[in-house]
Amino acid sequence: MNPTGPVIDGDGTARRSTVDGNEAVASVAYRTNEVIAIYPITPASPMGELADAWSAAGRSNLWGDVPEVVEMQSEAGAAGVVHGALQGGSLATTFTASQGLLLMLPNMYKIAGELTPFVMHVAARTVATHALSIFADHSDVMAARATGFALLASGSVQEAHDFAVVAQAATLRSRVPVLHFFDGFRTSHEINTIEWNSDDVLSAMLDEKAIAEHRGRGLTPDAPVLRGTAQNPDTFFQAREACNPFYEACPGILQQSFDRFAQLTGRSYHLFDYFGHPEAERVVLLMGSGAETVHEVVEAMNESGKRVGVLRVRLFRPFAVADFVRALPPTVRRVAVLDRTKEPGAVGDPLYLEVVAALWESQGSEDRAHWTTLPEVVAGRYGLSSKELHPGSVRAVFAELAAEAARRHFTIGIVDDVGHGSLLIDETLAQIEPAGRTRAIFFGLGSDGTVSANKSTIKIIGERTGQAAQGYFVYDSKKAGSVTISHLRFGRGPIRSTYLIQRADFVACHQMQLLDRLEILELAAPGATVLLNAPYHPDEVWDRLPREVQQQILDKSLEIYSVDARALATEVGLGGRINTIMQSCFFALTDLLPREEALEAMREGIRDTYGKRGSALVERNFKAIELAVERLERVVVPEKVSSSRQRPPLVSPEAPEFVQRVTAVMLAGKGDRLPVSAFPVDGTWPTGTARWEKRAIAAAIPIWDSEVCIQCNQCVLACPHAAIRAKVYASEELASAPEGFVSTPYRAPDLRGRIYTLQVAPEDCTGCHLCVEVCPAKDRQNPRRKAINMEPAVEHRDRERIHFDFFLQLPELHQSELRRIDAKGSQFLQPLMEFSGACAGCGETPYIKLLTQLFGDRLLIANATGCSSIYGGNLPTTPYTTNLEGRGPAWSNSLFEDNAEFGLGLRLSTDSNQRMARRLLKQLAGSVGEELAAEILGADARDPSGVEAQRERVARLRQALDGVGGLDADRLRQLADDLVDRSVWLVGGDGWAYDIGFGGLDHVLSQRHNVNILVLDTQVYSNTGGQKSKATPLGAAAKFASAGKDIPRKDLGLEAMSYGHAYVAQIAFGAKMNHTVEVLREAEAFPGPSLVIAFSPCIAHGYDLSLGAVEQQRMVDSGLWPLFRFDPRRAEEGQPPFRLDCKPPSVGVGSIFDNETRFRIVERSDPDRFRELSARAQKDVERRFRVYQQRAGITTEEEPS
Amino acid sequence: MSFPDLTTDYLGLKLAHPFMPGASPLAEDLDSVRRLEDAGAAAIVLNSLFEERILQEQEATHRAMDLPAQSFAEALSYFPDPLGFELGAEHYLEQIRRIRAAVAVPVIASLNGTSEGEWLDVATSFEEAGATAIELNVYELSTRPNESASAIEDRLVDLVRHLRRLVDIPLAIKLSPFYTAPVHLARRLIEAGADGLVLFNRFYQPDIDPEALEVEPSLRLSDSSELLLRIRWLAVLSGQIEASFAVTGGVHSAVDAIKALMAGADAVQVVSLLLRHGPERLTQLRAEVATWLEEHEYGALSELKGSMNHSRCPDPGAFERANYLRILRGYRTQP
C-alpha cells in the first residue's frame, strides 16, 4: 500500500490530491485518532491497511503521537477494542463494511447508549442474503439505524474526505457517535481530484475542550465510576430516555460543524442539501454517490427549463424534520425517495418511511405553513450491489414523477418482469455529460498492468493540469486471467458522474482477443479513437478483426491505431507488462498534455513506483516509453467489411438451456440486461457450469509424451484447475478415437490390458506450469524434457480440444474398481470440481478437487467465506459439478464466521434424516421385505464398495416401496437416499479457522459429531489481499504486520489434539501426495470430528507458484510445516495416537526465508530484524519439533497387559 | 610493536598483520564483525554485493508484488510495502556505514559482477559510505562459442578502468585461476588502475545427481590442498608484477599461511577456517604464525615475504612446466 498524500504547494500547505475514497477518509481518521482497531473486509480493507502502514512508518496524528493500530480476530473484536479504548478516554476509530458492520452492532448499541464520541467509517456494502456481494448498497448501514448512531452519508471522494472530519468534530461536541458512510467501490475505490484538508484545517475543526471532556469521562481508578450496569424494570426505561436531549441537539451541532468547515475551506454542506430549480415541482431525494448523478441530470434538465431538483440527505439519523421540510422548495408536488436497500415486507424502505413520517409530522408543527398541499411521495429502489444508477435511470424517475398517476413503489436499473415494478428506461436520454470532457475506457487483463497505468495517468492529469480526473475500475470475479475495465474521465471539475462511461472518446483494447469476447466498441462514441494492442503489423490488423467489429468501426467512423505492445515489452525486458507502452500511446493519441510533458511525467511516476525496487525496471520502462510512440501506427480502414470471420459463440450450442439463456449473457458482460424472471428466487443455482466457460487464457499448455510418462498421475493431482486428467479404459474405446489421440498400455498390476491416456483440457488450463514441475519423469536422453512439456497453446489448442472432448466421453472408473486408492489411484476418479476461477498455481484447489474425487458423490460442503467461496461460488459459473449419475458435491456458503456451526447443522440434519429413514424402514420392513430392510439397516457402508452396495439396496427399496401407500411410505421415499452416509466437510481458510471462526471451530471439535474440517491454510487472509492471521508464520511480512510478524503461528493442530477425541492431521500435497490422500480418507472414515490442516501455496507468499510443490517440500524439510496425524483410534489399540509423518528438519528455515517475497520484504526493509526473526523462527521450529517428537512417543491409554 | 614484527602493506594500507576474513557471510551481521575485530582481524572484507542477485531480486519481487496487483476487486495488492523496503544497494551501503562506525580496522567492500552497466556506479557510494578499499570479484564463466579470450580480458580491463575512474580508494581484483595468460592479464589490470590482486576466487562447482538427472550446485569449504594452486601463481606473479597480493582459499594452518607469504602474499584471507571454527580462530592463526617466525628466528614478516617467489626461489622451474615432468618421473605404479 503506497500512501500517496497530497500535492504540496510551495508554502508547505497541501492543496489538491488525487486519491481514492478510502485514502481520503483514512487520512483524516488517522490524523484525528489515537487507537484504531481493524479487521479486513472488502471494500473497507484499504483504510485499515493505510492506517497500519502509516503507523508502522511512524507517522503521527495531529497531536504528534503515532496512533496504535491493532488488527483483531473479527469485526466484533475490533468493535470491542474500540469500545474499551473509548471507555478509557481515548479517541478511537474503526473501518468496516457489510457483515463486518453487522458484527459490530452489539457494541454500537453500547457505545451509543453510553453517549460516546466516536466516528466509524463504513464503505457501504451489500449484506449477504440470497447471495454474497462485495459491492455497494446501504443494506449494511440501514441495519445499524436502530443502534443510536448518527448516520451521515457522503457521496463523493471529496465529501468523504470532508465529512470524516466534520463527523469527528460534531461527535466530540454532541456525544452522539457517528457512522459515516460512503458507497463501497463507487466512492471507496474511485480515484478523484480533491481539495486536501490540511492538518491546520483538522486542528481548527476539533474542539480541544470537547476532547478534554471526553478524556475526562474515561474510566480511572483515581476517580472511579461504574458503567455497564444491569438495570431492572423499575428504572431501565426512564434511564434510556435520559439521552434524548443529546439526540435533539445532535443535528444542530452537526450543522454548526458544517458551517465551521465552510468558513475554513469554502466548501459548504447542510443536513439536507437541495440543488435544482427554486420552484421545482418534482424532486428526487437520496443519499450517497447516486446523488451526484442525479445532480448532473437535474443540471441538464434545469437548463432546458424543467422544474426539477434533487435533495441530498446527509444526515439520516437523527432525522431533522424541520431542516428537511425547509430544504424542499414549497412548490414541490411530487417527491421520489430513492432507497439503496431492500427491506422485504416493509411498507417501504427506510429513507422513504422516514420521509413519509417526517412530512406527516410536519403537518402538526409550524412547518405546516411551508406547503399549501403536502407533496405526494413515491418510493424507488435502486443500486443494490452496485447496480448502476445512470442518467437514463434518473430521467426515468423524473418522467414517472410527471406521470398522471405515478407508481407508489418502483425499482430502477433492472427489468422486473415478475413484480412489474420497474421503470422503463429510455437509453437515448442518457447522454448528459458536460461538454469538454474526455472519456476514456480501457479493456485489459489484470496481469498486464492496465489498471496501474491508468492510475498513474489519473495522477498525472489530476495533479499537473488543473483538470479534474476521475477513475473507476471494474474487475471480473476471476483470480486468473481476469479482465479489467478502466473508466477515466478528465475535464473541468468537479466530475460528478458516478456511473460507468457509456460513450467514450477513446477506447483502448489492451488485449486483442477480448474483441472476440466482449462488446468493446459498443462503448465508442462516433469518431472515437481506438487503440489496439495487436500482435500483428498494422497492415494486418484490419484483416484479423471479426466482421462484427469491422462493421462497428465503419458505422462509427472510428480511428484505429495499433501497437504490438507485447513484442515491444518482451524486447525491452518487461515480459507481459504492457502498461507503460499503452500509457505512452494514450498520451500520444490524446491532447490532455503536451506529449513530451506527459512522457516526462510518466518517467517521474516510474521513478517513484519502481525506484526503490531497483534501477533495472526503471531503465526498461524508460526504454518502453521511448519506443512505444515510435511503434504506434494508424490502421488504414477500408470502406467495406472484408473479414469472413465472425465472433465465436461464448458458450457451446450443446450447453444446457439455463446456461444458454442466463449464464451466457452474464459471460458476455450483459448480465445487467437479464430480467427478474431469469433468476432463481432463493439463490439456488445449478452446478457444473464452469465447463461451458472456455476462457483459453494459457499461452502455453502441457503436452503429453507417452513414451516418457511413468503414469504416476502426480500432475493430475497437483493441477489446481482439473485441466489435466488421466483415465484407464478398455482398448475397444479407442475405436472411435479422433486422429492423433494419444494412448499407451496401462502399466500396473491391476486393470491389466487397459489403456492409459493423460489429457489436457486446452481451454481450461491456466498455464501455471505446476504439472510440469511436479512431473518426476524425465527423458533420459534429454532430461530437460519431461513426460509433459509446456508448448505454445496456439499450436495445440484446436487438436487438443477435440481430444479432450473425446476423452470426456471415455468411461469413468469407479472407486471399487481400484485396488488402491492412493495418490495415483485417486486420480483416475472423476474430479467434481473443475475449471474454477482460482489463481494460476493455486495451492488450495488441489485439496478440494481431491475431496470431490474421493467422496464427491456423497459430499456436502459448508464453505467459509474467502478465496474458496469465491472460486467455488462466485457467478457467472460454478466449478462444482456432477458425475454421470447426476451426483456431486452440494455446496453452500453461510458466512465467514459461522462455517463450523453451519457445517455442524448440515451434519445434524443428515443424521436426523437418516434416523428418520431407519425408523421408517423398520416400521415398513413388513411391506418392503424383512431381508432387504435388515440388509440396509445392518450395512457397513463406510468404504466405496459399501456405499455402492448400499445405493443398490436403496434402489431396490425404492422399487419395493412402489405401490406401498400411506404417509410413512411417502416419507421413506423422500428420505431413502439418506440411508447412504453423507460426507460432511467444513472447508475454509486460516482466516476462518484460526481467527474469526475459531470459537465455533473449537466448539464443533469439542463435540462428537462426525464432521470433517479442511483448513486451506495459506497462512494469511488471501482473498482480501494478504492480511496477517494467527496462521502467519514468525518472520513473514503481511499487511498489518509489515515489519514481519514477531509471534509464531498458532499451532491449531496441537490445540485441537488437546481434546483427545478428535482426529487431527497436518498435510502438504506437494511434499507427500500419498500421505495427503491417506489422511483425507482416514479423516472421512473417522466417526467423530476430524481436522485436517492443509498447507496451501498462495500468491501472497511471493514466489513463482509453478514451484508450489517444491516449496511445500521445503516447508516440511525445514520443519516449518511438520506432517503429522493424531488418530484417537490408535490410542485404543495401545499405540501412541500421535504420529510424525516427516523426518526431523534437514534444512534451515533460511531455505524458505531466502526464497519467498513475504520474508524477503523484511530482509530488504530491516536486515537486522530479519536476522533476529530468522534466528527465532529457527529456534521455534526446533522447539516445536521436539515437542512433537515427545508426543509421538506418548501412549495415552494403558498398554494392554 | 610486538615481536616478531608482523606488519604488512596491502593495497597501500598499513596493516598490523596480514590476516583477515575473506569475502563471506562472516561480515553480514555486526555481532560477527565485532567478534572478528576482537579476534584481531587486520581488516574486514565484506560479503559481496552481487550484480546478478540485485537484478534477480528486483525481477522476482516485481513478479511477486506487481503482477498479481490491481487485478481483483477484493485485493488490489497482496503485500505490505513497508518503509525502508528497497531492492538496490542501500542496505549494503548501510552495512558499510555501520561496520565502519563499529570497527577501527580498514573495511574492504566487495563487489561481485562482470558487466559494465550502471550498477557499477554503486562503487562511488561504497567510497562515500566509508569503505577503505574495494575488492572487485570477477566471477565469470564464458559459455559463448563466439567469445574470445581476448574479448573477455578486454572487458575485464575496461571494467577495472571504469571503476578506477569512479573511485579514489584502493582497488583489488579477485580473479579466478582460469586465464590463459594470467601474468599478462595481471599486468594489464594493474596498469588499468588496480592496486592488487586476490588469488583465487573459488568457484562453486556444479554436481550431477545421476538418480534425479539434475545438476546441483555444491558448496564445499576449502582445505589445504587448494592452496598449492595459489602458491604457484602468487610466486609467479609477485616476482614480476609490482602490486599487492592476497591469498584466499586453502589457508588452514600457520604453515599454510607461511607458505603463501613466502610465495608473495601481502595479505592472507581466510573463510572456511573461520566458518568451521568461529572468528576466534583468527587469533590462533596469527599467534601460531608469530611463534613459527620466532622459532625460525625471523625478526619480521618482511624478511620472509616473497622469499620463495619465482624470481627469488632457488628453483624457479618448479613453478613452471618442468615441474610436470619431474613429478611424472617420480611417480611409480603402485604394486
Short mmCIF file of N, CA and C in Angstrom, two decimals, chain A residues 532-573:
data_model
loop_
_atom_site.label_atom_id
_atom_site.label_comp_id
_atom_site.label_asym_id
_atom_site.label_seq_id
_atom_site.Cartn_x
_atom_site.Cartn_y
_atom_site.Cartn_z
N LEU A 532 -5.42 -0.30 -30.22
CA LEU A 532 -5.35 -1.75 -30.07
C LEU A 532 -3.93 -2.18 -29.78
N ASN A 533 -3.79 -3.09 -28.84
CA ASN A 533 -2.53 -3.81 -28.74
C ASN A 533 -2.70 -5.07 -29.56
N ALA A 534 -2.06 -5.11 -30.70
CA ALA A 534 -2.27 -6.24 -31.60
C ALA A 534 -0.94 -6.90 -31.95
N PRO A 535 -0.91 -8.22 -31.92
CA PRO A 535 0.36 -8.90 -32.20
C PRO A 535 0.61 -9.02 -33.70
N TYR A 536 0.26 -8.00 -34.44
CA TYR A 536 0.41 -8.03 -35.90
C TYR A 536 0.97 -6.70 -36.38
N HIS A 537 1.44 -6.71 -37.60
CA HIS A 537 1.82 -5.47 -38.24
C HIS A 537 0.54 -4.68 -38.49
N PRO A 538 0.59 -3.34 -38.38
CA PRO A 538 -0.63 -2.54 -38.56
C PRO A 538 -1.36 -2.84 -39.88
N ASP A 539 -0.61 -3.24 -40.91
CA ASP A 539 -1.26 -3.56 -42.19
C ASP A 539 -2.13 -4.80 -42.10
N GLU A 540 -1.82 -5.63 -41.13
CA GLU A 540 -2.53 -6.90 -41.00
C GLU A 540 -3.72 -6.80 -40.06
N VAL A 541 -3.73 -5.76 -39.24
CA VAL A 541 -4.69 -5.70 -38.14
C VAL A 541 -6.14 -5.78 -38.64
N TRP A 542 -6.44 -5.01 -39.68
CA TRP A 542 -7.83 -4.97 -40.15
C TRP A 542 -8.34 -6.38 -40.48
N ASP A 543 -7.50 -7.13 -41.18
CA ASP A 543 -7.92 -8.46 -41.62
C ASP A 543 -8.13 -9.42 -40.46
N ARG A 544 -7.54 -9.11 -39.35
CA ARG A 544 -7.65 -10.01 -38.20
C ARG A 544 -8.91 -9.77 -37.38
N LEU A 545 -9.61 -8.70 -37.69
CA LEU A 545 -10.78 -8.35 -36.87
C LEU A 545 -12.00 -9.14 -37.34
N PRO A 546 -12.86 -9.56 -36.40
CA PRO A 546 -14.08 -10.24 -36.81
C PRO A 546 -15.03 -9.26 -37.53
N ARG A 547 -15.92 -9.80 -38.31
CA ARG A 547 -16.85 -8.99 -39.12
C ARG A 547 -17.58 -7.93 -38.30
N GLU A 548 -18.09 -8.40 -37.14
CA GLU A 548 -18.92 -7.51 -36.33
C GLU A 548 -18.13 -6.26 -35.91
N VAL A 549 -16.86 -6.49 -35.59
CA VAL A 549 -16.02 -5.38 -35.13
C VAL A 549 -15.72 -4.44 -36.30
N GLN A 550 -15.43 -5.03 -37.45
CA GLN A 550 -15.18 -4.20 -38.64
C GLN A 550 -16.40 -3.32 -38.94
N GLN A 551 -17.57 -3.93 -38.83
CA GLN A 551 -18.81 -3.20 -39.11
C GLN A 551 -18.95 -2.00 -38.16
N GLN A 552 -18.69 -2.25 -36.87
CA GLN A 552 -18.80 -1.17 -35.88
C GLN A 552 -17.82 -0.03 -36.22
N ILE A 553 -16.62 -0.42 -36.63
CA ILE A 553 -15.61 0.60 -36.95
C ILE A 553 -16.09 1.48 -38.10
N LEU A 554 -16.68 0.83 -39.09
CA LEU A 554 -17.17 1.59 -40.25
C LEU A 554 -18.39 2.43 -39.87
N ASP A 555 -19.31 1.82 -39.14
CA ASP A 555 -20.55 2.52 -38.76
C ASP A 555 -20.24 3.77 -37.96
N LYS A 556 -19.26 3.67 -37.10
CA LYS A 556 -18.99 4.80 -36.20
C LYS A 556 -17.83 5.66 -36.67
N SER A 557 -17.28 5.36 -37.83
CA SER A 557 -16.10 6.08 -38.35
C SER A 557 -15.01 6.20 -37.28
N LEU A 558 -14.63 5.08 -36.75
CA LEU A 558 -13.62 5.09 -35.68
C LEU A 558 -12.22 5.18 -36.28
N GLU A 559 -11.35 5.86 -35.55
CA GLU A 559 -9.94 5.96 -35.96
C GLU A 559 -9.18 4.88 -35.20
N ILE A 560 -8.55 3.99 -35.93
CA ILE A 560 -7.90 2.85 -35.29
C ILE A 560 -6.38 3.03 -35.30
N TYR A 561 -5.80 2.82 -34.14
CA TYR A 561 -4.33 2.81 -34.03
C TYR A 561 -3.91 1.49 -33.43
N SER A 562 -2.74 1.03 -33.83
CA SER A 562 -2.29 -0.22 -33.21
C SER A 562 -0.81 -0.17 -32.90
N VAL A 563 -0.47 -0.98 -31.89
CA VAL A 563 0.92 -1.12 -31.48
C VAL A 563 1.07 -2.57 -31.03
N ASP A 564 2.20 -3.18 -31.36
CA ASP A 564 2.44 -4.54 -30.88
C ASP A 564 3.17 -4.42 -29.54
N ALA A 565 2.37 -4.16 -28.53
CA ALA A 565 2.95 -3.85 -27.21
C ALA A 565 3.60 -5.07 -26.58
N ARG A 566 3.04 -6.21 -26.85
CA ARG A 566 3.59 -7.43 -26.25
C ARG A 566 5.03 -7.65 -26.76
N ALA A 567 5.18 -7.50 -28.08
CA ALA A 567 6.51 -7.72 -28.66
C ALA A 567 7.50 -6.68 -28.13
N LEU A 568 7.02 -5.45 -28.04
CA LEU A 568 7.91 -4.40 -27.55
C LEU A 568 8.27 -4.63 -26.08
N ALA A 569 7.27 -5.04 -25.29
CA ALA A 569 7.52 -5.30 -23.87
C ALA A 569 8.55 -6.40 -23.72
N THR A 570 8.43 -7.43 -24.54
CA THR A 570 9.39 -8.52 -24.48
C THR A 570 10.77 -8.01 -24.88
N GLU A 571 10.79 -7.19 -25.90
CA GLU A 571 12.05 -6.65 -26.41
C GLU A 571 12.81 -5.86 -25.33
N VAL A 572 12.07 -5.08 -24.56
CA VAL A 572 12.77 -4.25 -23.56
C VAL A 572 12.85 -4.93 -22.20
N GLY A 573 12.40 -6.18 -22.13
CA GLY A 573 12.56 -6.94 -20.89
C GLY A 573 11.45 -6.74 -19.88
#
